[in-house]
Tab-separated table of C-alpha atoms in Angstrom:
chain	number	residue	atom	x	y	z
A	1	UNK	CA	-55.746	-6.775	-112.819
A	2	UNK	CA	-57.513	-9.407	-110.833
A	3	UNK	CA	-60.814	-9.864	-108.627
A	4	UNK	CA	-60.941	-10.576	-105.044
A	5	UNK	CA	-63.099	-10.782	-101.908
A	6	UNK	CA	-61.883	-9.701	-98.109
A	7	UNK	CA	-62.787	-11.702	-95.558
A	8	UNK	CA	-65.061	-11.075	-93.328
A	9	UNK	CA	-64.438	-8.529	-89.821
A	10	UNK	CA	-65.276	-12.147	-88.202
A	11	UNK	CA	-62.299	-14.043	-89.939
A	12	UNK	CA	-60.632	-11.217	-89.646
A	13	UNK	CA	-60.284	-11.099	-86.155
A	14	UNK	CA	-59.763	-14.836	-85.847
A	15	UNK	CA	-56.969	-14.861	-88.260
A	16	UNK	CA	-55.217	-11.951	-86.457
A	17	UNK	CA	-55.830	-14.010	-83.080
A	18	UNK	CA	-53.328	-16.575	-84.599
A	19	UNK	CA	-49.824	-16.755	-82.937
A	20	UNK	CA	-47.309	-15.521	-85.375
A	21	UNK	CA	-43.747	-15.958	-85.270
A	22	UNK	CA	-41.898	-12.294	-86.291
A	23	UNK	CA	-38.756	-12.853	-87.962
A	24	UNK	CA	-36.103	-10.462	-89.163
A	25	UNK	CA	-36.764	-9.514	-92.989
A	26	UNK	CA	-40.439	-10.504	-92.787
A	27	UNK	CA	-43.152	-7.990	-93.094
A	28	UNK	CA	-46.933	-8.204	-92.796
A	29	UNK	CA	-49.224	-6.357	-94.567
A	30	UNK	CA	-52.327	-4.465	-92.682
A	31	UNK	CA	-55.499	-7.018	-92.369
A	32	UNK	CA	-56.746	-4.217	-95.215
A	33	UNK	CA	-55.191	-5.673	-97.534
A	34	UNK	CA	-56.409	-9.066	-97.182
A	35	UNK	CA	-57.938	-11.173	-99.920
A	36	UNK	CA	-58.981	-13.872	-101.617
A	37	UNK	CA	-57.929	-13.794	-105.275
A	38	UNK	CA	-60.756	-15.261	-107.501
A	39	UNK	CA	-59.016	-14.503	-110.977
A	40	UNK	CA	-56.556	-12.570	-112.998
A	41	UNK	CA	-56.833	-10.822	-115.783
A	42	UNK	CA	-53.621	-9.410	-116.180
A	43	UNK	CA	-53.709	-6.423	-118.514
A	44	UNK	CA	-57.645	-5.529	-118.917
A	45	UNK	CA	-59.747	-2.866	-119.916
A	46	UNK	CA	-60.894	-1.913	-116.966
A	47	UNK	CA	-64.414	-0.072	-117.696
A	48	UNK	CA	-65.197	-3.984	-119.693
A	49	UNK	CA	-64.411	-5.703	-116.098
A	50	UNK	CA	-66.494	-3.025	-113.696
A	51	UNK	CA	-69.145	-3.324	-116.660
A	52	UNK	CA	-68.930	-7.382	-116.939
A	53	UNK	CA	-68.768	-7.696	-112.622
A	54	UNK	CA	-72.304	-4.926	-112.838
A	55	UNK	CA	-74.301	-7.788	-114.695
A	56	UNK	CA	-72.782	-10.935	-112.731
A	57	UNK	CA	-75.308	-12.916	-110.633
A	58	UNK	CA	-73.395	-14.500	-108.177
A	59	UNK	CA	-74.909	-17.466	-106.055
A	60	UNK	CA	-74.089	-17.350	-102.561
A	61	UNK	CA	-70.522	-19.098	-101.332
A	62	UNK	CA	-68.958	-20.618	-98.078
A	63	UNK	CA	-65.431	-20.134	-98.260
A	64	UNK	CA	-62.948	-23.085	-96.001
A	65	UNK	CA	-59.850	-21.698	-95.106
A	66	UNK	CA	-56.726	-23.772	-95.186
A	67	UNK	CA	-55.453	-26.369	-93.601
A	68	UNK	CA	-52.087	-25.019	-94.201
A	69	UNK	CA	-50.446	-22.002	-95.021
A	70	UNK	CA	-47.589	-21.983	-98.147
A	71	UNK	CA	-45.546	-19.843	-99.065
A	72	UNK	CA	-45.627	-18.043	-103.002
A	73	UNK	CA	-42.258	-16.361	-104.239
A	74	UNK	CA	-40.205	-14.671	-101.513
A	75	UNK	CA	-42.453	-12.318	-100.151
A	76	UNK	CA	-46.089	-13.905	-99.886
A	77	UNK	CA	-47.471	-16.375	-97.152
A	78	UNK	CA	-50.628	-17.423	-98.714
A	79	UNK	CA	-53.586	-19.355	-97.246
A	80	UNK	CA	-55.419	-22.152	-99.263
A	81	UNK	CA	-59.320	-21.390	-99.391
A	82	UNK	CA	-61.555	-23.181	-100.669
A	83	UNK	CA	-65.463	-22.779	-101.986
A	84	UNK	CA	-65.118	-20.174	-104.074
A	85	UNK	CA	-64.160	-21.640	-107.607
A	86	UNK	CA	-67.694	-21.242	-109.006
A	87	UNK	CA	-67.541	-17.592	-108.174
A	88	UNK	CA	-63.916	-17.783	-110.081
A	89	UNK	CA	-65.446	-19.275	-112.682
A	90	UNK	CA	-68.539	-17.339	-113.270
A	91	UNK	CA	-69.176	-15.434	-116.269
A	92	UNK	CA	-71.357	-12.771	-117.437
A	93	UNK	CA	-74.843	-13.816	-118.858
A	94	UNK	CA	-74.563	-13.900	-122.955
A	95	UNK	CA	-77.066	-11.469	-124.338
């Protein structure tokens, strides 16, 4: 299990604008699928992680994307992004 956020319709748009070079063997996935992964959890209750993301109080975030893209495995092309590690790193209030 992890968390993400999508990008914006905005970025969206101006990522898809990018010139892409289609190879044999490579797929893309649909811009719906998009996302910037905050944090795993791996195997998670998941009625504890709805309940614990319910009570966050997130402060407000500018993420930078890139400069470069990388590649992760085989499969994945992934884009650094930046200004979101305090949202990563945000935890539920103690009560």
């Amino acid at each position: 299990m992890f968390v993400a956020v999508r990008p914006p319709d905005d970025v969206v748009s101006e990522l898809m604008s990018l010139r892409r070079k289609d190879q044999r063997g490579v797929r893309f996935v649909a811009p719906e699928s998009w996302h910037v992964t905050l944090r795993f959890f791996g195997e998670a209750d998941i009625d504890e992680v709805e309940a614990a993301l319910d009570e966050a109080v997130l402060a407000p975030a500018t993420a930078v994307i890139g400069p470069a893209v990388d590649v992760l495995g085989e499969r994945a092309l992934v884009v650094p992004v930046s200004g979101l590690e305090a949202i990563a790193r945000a935890k539920p209030d103690a009560e």
